GROMACS .gro file of C-alpha atoms in nm:
model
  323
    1UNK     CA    1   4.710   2.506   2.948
    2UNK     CA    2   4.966   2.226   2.870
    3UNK     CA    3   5.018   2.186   3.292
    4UNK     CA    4   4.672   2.156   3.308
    5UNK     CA    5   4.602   1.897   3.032
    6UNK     CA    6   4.900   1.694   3.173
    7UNK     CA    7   4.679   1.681   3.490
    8UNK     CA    8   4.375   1.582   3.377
    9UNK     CA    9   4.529   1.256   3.150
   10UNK     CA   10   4.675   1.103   3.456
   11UNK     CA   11   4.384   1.124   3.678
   12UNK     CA   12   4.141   0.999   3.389
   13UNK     CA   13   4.391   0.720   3.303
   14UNK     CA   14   4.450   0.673   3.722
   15UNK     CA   15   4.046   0.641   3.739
   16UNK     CA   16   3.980   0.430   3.446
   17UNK     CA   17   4.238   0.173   3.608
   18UNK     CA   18   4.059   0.143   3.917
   19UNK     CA   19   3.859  -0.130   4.072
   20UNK     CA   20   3.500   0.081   4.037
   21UNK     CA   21   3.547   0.084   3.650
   22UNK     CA   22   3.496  -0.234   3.603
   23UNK     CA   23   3.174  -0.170   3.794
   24UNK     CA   24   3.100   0.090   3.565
   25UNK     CA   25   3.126  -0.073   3.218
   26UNK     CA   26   2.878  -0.365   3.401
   27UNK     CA   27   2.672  -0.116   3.467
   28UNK     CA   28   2.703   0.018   3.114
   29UNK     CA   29   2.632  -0.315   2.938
   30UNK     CA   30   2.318  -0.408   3.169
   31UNK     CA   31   2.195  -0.068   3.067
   32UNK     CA   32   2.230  -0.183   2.677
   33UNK     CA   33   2.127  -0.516   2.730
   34UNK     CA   34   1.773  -0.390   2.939
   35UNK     CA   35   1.697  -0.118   2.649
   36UNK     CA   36   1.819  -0.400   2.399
   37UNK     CA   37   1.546  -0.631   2.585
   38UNK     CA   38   1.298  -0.340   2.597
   39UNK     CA   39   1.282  -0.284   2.217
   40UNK     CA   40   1.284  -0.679   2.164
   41UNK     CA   41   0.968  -0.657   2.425
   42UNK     CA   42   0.814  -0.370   2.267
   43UNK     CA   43   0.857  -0.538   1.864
   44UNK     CA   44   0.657  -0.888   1.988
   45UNK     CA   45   0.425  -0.688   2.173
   46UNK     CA   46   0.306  -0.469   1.827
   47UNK     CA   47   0.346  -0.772   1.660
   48UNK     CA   48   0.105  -0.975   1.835
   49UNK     CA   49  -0.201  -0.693   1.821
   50UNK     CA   50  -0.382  -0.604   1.543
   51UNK     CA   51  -0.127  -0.296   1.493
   52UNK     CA   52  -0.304  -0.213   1.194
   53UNK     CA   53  -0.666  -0.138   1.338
   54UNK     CA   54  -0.483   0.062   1.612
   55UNK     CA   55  -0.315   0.301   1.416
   56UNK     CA   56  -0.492   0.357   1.128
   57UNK     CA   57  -0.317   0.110   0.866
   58UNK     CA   58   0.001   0.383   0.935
   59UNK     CA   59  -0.135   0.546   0.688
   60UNK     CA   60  -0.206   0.230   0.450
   61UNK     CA   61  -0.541   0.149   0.315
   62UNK     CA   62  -0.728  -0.088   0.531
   63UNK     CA   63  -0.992  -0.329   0.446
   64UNK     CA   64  -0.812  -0.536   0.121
   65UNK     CA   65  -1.052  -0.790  -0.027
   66UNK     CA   66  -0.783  -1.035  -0.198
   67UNK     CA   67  -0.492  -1.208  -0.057
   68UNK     CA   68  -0.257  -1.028  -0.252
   69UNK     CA   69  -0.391  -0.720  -0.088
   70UNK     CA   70  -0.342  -0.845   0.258
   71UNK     CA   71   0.032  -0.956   0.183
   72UNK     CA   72   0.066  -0.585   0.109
   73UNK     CA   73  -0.085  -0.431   0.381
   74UNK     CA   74   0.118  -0.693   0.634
   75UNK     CA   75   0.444  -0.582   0.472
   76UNK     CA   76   0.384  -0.257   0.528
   77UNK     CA   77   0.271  -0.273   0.874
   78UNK     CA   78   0.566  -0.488   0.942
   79UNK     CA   79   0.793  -0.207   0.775
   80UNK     CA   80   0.648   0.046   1.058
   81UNK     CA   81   0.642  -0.155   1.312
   82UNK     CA   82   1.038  -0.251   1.220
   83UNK     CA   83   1.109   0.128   1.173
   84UNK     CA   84   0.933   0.190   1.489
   85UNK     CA   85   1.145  -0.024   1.708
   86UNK     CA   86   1.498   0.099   1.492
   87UNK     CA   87   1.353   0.434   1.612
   88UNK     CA   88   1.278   0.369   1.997
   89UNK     CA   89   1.646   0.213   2.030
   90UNK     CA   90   1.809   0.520   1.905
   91UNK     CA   91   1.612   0.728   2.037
   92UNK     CA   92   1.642   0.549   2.380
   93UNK     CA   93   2.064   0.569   2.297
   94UNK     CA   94   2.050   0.944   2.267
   95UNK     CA   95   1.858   1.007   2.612
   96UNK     CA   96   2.064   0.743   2.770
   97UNK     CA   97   2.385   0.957   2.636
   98UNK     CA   98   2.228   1.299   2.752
   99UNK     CA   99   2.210   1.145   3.099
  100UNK     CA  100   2.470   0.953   3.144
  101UNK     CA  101   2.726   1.203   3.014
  102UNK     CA  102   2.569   1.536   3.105
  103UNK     CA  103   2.822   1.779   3.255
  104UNK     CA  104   2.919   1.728   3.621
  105UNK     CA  105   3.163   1.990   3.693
  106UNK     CA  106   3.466   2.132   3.501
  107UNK     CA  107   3.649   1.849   3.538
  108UNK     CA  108   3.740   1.691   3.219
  109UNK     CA  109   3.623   1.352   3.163
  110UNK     CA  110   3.795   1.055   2.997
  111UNK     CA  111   3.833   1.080   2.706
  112UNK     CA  112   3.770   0.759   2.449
  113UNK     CA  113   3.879   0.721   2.068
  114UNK     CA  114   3.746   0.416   1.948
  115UNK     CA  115   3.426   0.227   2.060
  116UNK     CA  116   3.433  -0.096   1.823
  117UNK     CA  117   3.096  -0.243   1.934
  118UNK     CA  118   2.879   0.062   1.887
  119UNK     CA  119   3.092   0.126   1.547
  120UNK     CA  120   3.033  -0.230   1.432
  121UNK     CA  121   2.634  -0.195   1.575
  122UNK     CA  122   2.558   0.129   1.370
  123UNK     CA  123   2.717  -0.004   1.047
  124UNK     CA  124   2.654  -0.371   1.044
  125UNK     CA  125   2.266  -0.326   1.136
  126UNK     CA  126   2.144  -0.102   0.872
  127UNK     CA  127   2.285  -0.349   0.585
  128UNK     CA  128   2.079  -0.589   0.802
  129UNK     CA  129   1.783  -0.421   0.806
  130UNK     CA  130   1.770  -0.289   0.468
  131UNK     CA  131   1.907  -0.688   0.332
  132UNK     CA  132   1.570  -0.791   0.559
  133UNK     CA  133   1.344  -0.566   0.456
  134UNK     CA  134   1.473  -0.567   0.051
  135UNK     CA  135   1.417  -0.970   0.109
  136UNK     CA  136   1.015  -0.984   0.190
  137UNK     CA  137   0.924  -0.668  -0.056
  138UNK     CA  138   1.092  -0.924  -0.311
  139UNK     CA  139   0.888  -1.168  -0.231
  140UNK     CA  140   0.584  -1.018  -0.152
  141UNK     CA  141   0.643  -0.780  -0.512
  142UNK     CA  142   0.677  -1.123  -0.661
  143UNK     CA  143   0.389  -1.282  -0.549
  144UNK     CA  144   0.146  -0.997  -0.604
  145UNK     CA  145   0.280  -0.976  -1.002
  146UNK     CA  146   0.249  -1.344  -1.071
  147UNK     CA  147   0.044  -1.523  -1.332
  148UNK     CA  148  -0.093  -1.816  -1.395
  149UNK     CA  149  -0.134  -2.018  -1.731
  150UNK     CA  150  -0.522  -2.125  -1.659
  151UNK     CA  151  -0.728  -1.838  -1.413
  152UNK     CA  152  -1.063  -1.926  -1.380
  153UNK     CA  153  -1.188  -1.610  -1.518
  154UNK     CA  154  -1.023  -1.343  -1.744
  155UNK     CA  155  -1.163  -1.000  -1.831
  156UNK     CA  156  -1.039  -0.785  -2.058
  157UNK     CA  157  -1.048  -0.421  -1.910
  158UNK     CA  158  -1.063  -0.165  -2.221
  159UNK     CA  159  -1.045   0.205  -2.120
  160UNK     CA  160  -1.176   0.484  -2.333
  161UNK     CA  161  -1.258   0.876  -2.297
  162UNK     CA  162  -1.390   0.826  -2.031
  163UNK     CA  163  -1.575   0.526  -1.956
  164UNK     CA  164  -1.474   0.152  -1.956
  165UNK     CA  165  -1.574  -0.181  -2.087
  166UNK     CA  166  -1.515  -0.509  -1.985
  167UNK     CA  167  -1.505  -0.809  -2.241
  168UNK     CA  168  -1.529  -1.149  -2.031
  169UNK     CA  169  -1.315  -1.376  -2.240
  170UNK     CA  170  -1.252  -1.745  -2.327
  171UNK     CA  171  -0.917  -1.721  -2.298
  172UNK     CA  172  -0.571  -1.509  -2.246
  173UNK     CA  173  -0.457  -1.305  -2.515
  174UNK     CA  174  -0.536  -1.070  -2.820
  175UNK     CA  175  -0.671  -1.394  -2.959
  176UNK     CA  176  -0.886  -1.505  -2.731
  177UNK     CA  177  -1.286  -1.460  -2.789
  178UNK     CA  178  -1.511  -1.215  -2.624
  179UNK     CA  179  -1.809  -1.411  -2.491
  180UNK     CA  180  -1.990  -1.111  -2.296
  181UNK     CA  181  -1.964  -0.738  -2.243
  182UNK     CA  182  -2.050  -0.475  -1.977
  183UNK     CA  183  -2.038  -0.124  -2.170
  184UNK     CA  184  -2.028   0.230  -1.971
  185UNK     CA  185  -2.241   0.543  -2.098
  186UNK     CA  186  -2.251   0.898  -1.968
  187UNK     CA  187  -2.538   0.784  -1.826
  188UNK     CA  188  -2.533   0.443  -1.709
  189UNK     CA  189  -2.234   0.335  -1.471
  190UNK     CA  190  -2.082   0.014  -1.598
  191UNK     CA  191  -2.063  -0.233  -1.365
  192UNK     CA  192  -1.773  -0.511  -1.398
  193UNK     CA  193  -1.964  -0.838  -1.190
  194UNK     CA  194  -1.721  -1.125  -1.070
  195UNK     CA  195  -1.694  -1.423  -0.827
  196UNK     CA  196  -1.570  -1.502  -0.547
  197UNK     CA  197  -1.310  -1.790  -0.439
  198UNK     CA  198  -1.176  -1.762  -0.796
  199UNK     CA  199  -0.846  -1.691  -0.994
  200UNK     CA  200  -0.895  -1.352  -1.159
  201UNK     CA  201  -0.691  -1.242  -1.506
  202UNK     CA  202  -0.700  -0.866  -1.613
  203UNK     CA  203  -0.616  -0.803  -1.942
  204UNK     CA  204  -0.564  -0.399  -2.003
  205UNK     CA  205  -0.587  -0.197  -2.278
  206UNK     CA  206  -0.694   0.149  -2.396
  207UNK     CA  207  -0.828   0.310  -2.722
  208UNK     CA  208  -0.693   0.641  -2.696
  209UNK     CA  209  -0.485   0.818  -2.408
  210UNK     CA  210  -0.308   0.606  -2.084
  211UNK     CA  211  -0.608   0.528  -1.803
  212UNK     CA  212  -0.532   0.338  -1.473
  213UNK     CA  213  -0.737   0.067  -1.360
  214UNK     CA  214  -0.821   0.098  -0.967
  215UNK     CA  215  -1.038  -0.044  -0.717
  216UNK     CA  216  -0.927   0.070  -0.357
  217UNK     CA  217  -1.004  -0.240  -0.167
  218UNK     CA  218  -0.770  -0.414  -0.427
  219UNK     CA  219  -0.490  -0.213  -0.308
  220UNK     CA  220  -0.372  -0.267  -0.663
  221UNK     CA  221  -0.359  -0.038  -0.937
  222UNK     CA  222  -0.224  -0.108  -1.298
  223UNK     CA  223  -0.149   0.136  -1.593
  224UNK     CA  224  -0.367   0.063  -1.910
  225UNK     CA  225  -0.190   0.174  -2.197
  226UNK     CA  226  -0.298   0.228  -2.577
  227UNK     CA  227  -0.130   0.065  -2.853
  228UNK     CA  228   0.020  -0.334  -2.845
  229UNK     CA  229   0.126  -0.271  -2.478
  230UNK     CA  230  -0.142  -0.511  -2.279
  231UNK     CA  231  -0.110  -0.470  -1.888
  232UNK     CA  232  -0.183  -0.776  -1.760
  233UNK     CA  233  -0.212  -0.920  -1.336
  234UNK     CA  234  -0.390  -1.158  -1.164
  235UNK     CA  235  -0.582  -1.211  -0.815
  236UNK     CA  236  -0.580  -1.551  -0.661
  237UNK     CA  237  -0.946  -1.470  -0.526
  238UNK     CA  238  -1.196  -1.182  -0.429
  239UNK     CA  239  -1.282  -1.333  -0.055
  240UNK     CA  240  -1.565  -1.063   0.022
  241UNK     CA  241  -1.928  -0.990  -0.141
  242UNK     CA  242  -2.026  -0.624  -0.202
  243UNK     CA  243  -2.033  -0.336  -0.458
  244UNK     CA  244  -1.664  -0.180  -0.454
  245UNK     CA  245  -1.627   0.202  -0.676
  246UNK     CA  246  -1.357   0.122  -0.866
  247UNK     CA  247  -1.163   0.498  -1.080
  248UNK     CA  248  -0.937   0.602  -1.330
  249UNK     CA  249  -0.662   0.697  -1.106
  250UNK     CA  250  -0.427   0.855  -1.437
  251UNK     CA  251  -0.508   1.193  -1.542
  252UNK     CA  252  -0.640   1.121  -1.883
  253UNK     CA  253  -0.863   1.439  -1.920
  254UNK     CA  254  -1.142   1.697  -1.877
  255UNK     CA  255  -1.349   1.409  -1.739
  256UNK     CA  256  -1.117   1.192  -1.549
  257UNK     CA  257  -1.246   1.286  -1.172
  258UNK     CA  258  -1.599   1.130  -1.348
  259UNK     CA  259  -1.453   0.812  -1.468
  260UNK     CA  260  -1.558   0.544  -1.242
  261UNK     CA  261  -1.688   0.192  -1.248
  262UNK     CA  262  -1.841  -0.056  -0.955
  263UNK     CA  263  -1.717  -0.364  -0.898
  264UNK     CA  264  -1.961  -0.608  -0.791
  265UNK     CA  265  -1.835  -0.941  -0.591
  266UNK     CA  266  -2.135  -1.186  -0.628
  267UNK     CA  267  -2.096  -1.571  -0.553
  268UNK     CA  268  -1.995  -1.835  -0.799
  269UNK     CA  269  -2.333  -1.950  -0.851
  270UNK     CA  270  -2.421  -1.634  -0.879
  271UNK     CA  271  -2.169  -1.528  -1.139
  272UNK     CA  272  -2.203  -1.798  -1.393
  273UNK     CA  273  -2.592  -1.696  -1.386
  274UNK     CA  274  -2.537  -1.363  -1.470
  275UNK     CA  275  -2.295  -1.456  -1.726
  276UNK     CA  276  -2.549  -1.713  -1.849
  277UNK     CA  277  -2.777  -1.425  -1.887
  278UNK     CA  278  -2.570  -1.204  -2.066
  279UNK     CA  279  -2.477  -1.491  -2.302
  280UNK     CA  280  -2.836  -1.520  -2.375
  281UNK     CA  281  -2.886  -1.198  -2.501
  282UNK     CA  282  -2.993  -1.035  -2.164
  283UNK     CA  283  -2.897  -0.683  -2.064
  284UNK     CA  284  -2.652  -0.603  -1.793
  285UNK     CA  285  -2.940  -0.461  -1.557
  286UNK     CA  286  -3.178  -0.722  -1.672
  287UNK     CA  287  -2.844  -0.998  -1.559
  288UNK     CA  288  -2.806  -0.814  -1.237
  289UNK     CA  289  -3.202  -0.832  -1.140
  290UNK     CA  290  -3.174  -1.196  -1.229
  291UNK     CA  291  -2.974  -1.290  -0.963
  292UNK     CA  292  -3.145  -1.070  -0.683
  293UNK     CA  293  -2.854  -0.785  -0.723
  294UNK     CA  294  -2.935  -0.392  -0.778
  295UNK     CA  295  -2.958  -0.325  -1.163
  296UNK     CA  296  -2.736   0.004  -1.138
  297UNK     CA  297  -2.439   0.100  -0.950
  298UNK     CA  298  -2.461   0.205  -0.612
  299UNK     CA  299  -2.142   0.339  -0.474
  300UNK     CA  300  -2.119   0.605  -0.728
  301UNK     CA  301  -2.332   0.791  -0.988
  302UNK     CA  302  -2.280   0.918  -1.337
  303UNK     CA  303  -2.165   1.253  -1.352
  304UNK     CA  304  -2.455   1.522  -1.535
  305UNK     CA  305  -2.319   1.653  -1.847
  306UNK     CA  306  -2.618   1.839  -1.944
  307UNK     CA  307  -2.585   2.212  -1.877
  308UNK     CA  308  -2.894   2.271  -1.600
  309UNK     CA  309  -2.913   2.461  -1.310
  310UNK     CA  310  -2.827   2.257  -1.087
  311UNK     CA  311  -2.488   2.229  -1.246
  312UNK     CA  312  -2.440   2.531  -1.439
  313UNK     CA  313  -2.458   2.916  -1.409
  314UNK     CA  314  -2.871   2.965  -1.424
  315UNK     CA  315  -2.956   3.226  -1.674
  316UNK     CA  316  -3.084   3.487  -1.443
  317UNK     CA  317  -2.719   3.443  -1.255
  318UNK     CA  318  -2.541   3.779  -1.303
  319UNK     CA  319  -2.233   3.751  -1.449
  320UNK     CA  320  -1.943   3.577  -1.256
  321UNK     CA  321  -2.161   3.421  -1.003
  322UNK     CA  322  -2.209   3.067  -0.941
  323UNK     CA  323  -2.530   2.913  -0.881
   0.00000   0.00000   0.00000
């Protein structure tokens, strides 16, 4: 075994001091520099499609209806996309190496100790990545949480087993006045109406167990919490019209699943009618008809809680049976 190994160092050492090898490590550093140029290719090319739309938001809700919501979903696609082309260059790295050094013969080949450039790659670029990536959730994390001293509208969101009201107010704080009020029933949906093109203030609280205040389109969801503890954030603008379901999304009780409100983008013209209208004394239907909108909510319903057939064990039903 030792006359053998004493063979094989000599000829590895005799063939890496050879004209060809030169050649070879070329070779070897064209390779790295095409997949190198391939992965740079293949990160402008996702870039410049709507990578989003194509793959299903990566998993991401789609369809945000603020600009905070958007920032979001573009710093999470940019995330994948970033992952993705981390994960075609390693990948392409081990398939390159299963090629490229795939047994030839019994011959031993040279063997190499040290390889400072790929050592310095595979610890240098993580801490750039992560430094990268750490950098825009910052700022994006930052942005989203931000408030302002004077939104154009604030709302007070209370939460309650299990409904909601909202209190628009006339200004930020415990102090402030309420001017109008939307208020949920078992069996009327409330319906939380607001403008478009304008700053937005939620001001949180809860009378009795910790709710969460979500609408889906917001991408945004915020704790509301009982006690002194007011949860407050802010959207710069809703940009699009509609009737959005908007849920409890904390597991506050029997009824949670059942907890829902509708938000309902209307214009500004629109908005400070119905507002008008509720001022005046008007109900919240009677504010929505007003300004040509539907009177009740129409993305979700109010759940029965009266003990019928059609949601209960009938009385001819023999026992353990559902209806």
């Amino acid at each position: 075994m030792v006359a053998r190994s004493s063979e094989v160092r000599p000829t590895a050492v005799r063939r890496s001091a050879t004209p060809r090898a030169g050649g070879r490590r070329g070779r070897r550093a064209g390779r790295l520099a095409g997949l190198g140029f391939s992965g740079a290719a293949l990160l402008v090319l996702l870039t410049g499609c709507d990578v989003g739309a194509a793959f299903g938001g990566f998993g991401w809700p789609q369809g945000g209806i603020t600009p905070e919501a958007r920032r979001m979903y573009d710093l999470w696609i940019a995330s994948c996309v970033a992952a993705l082309a981390v994960g075609f260059f390693v990948w392409g790295l081990i398939f390159w190496c299963i090629v490229r050094y795939r047994k030839r013969g019994n011959e031993l080949p040279v063997q190499t100790r040290y390889n400072l450039p790929m050592e310095f790659l595979y610890t240098i670029a993580p801490v750039l990545i992560v430094s990268v990536l750490f950098y825009y959730t910052a700022v994006v994390q930052t942005d989203v949480v931000k408030t302002t001293n004077n939104p154009d509208v604030t709302v007070e969101v209370v939460a309650f087993k299990w409904n909601w009201q909202f209190n628009y107010r006339d200004g930020q704080g415990v102090d402030a006045e309420t001017t109008a009020s939307v208020l949920g029933t078992s069996e009327v949906i409330p319906i939380l109406v607001l403008p478009t093109g304008r700053s937005i203030r939620f001001e949180e609280t809860s009378r009795d167990v910790i709710h969460s205040f979500w609408v889906p389109e917001m991408l945004f969801k915020r704790d509301v919490m009982p006690g002194s503890i007011r949860n407050v954030f802010e959207v710069s603008s809703l940009e699009t019209e509609g009737a959005y379901v908007g849920r409890c999304a904390e597991l506050c009780g029997s009824y949670h699943a059942f907890m829902n409100f509708e938000l309902r983008v209307v214009s500004p013209e629109n908005f400070d009618r119905f507002l008008a209208a509720k001022q005046g004394g008007a109900s919240t239907q009677d504010a929505l008809t007003s300004i040509g909108e539907e009177p009740y909510a129409t993305t979700t319903r109010p759940f029965e809680t009266r003990r019928t057939e059609s949601n209960f064990n009938p009385d001819t039903a023999p026992a353990g049976t559902g209806s």
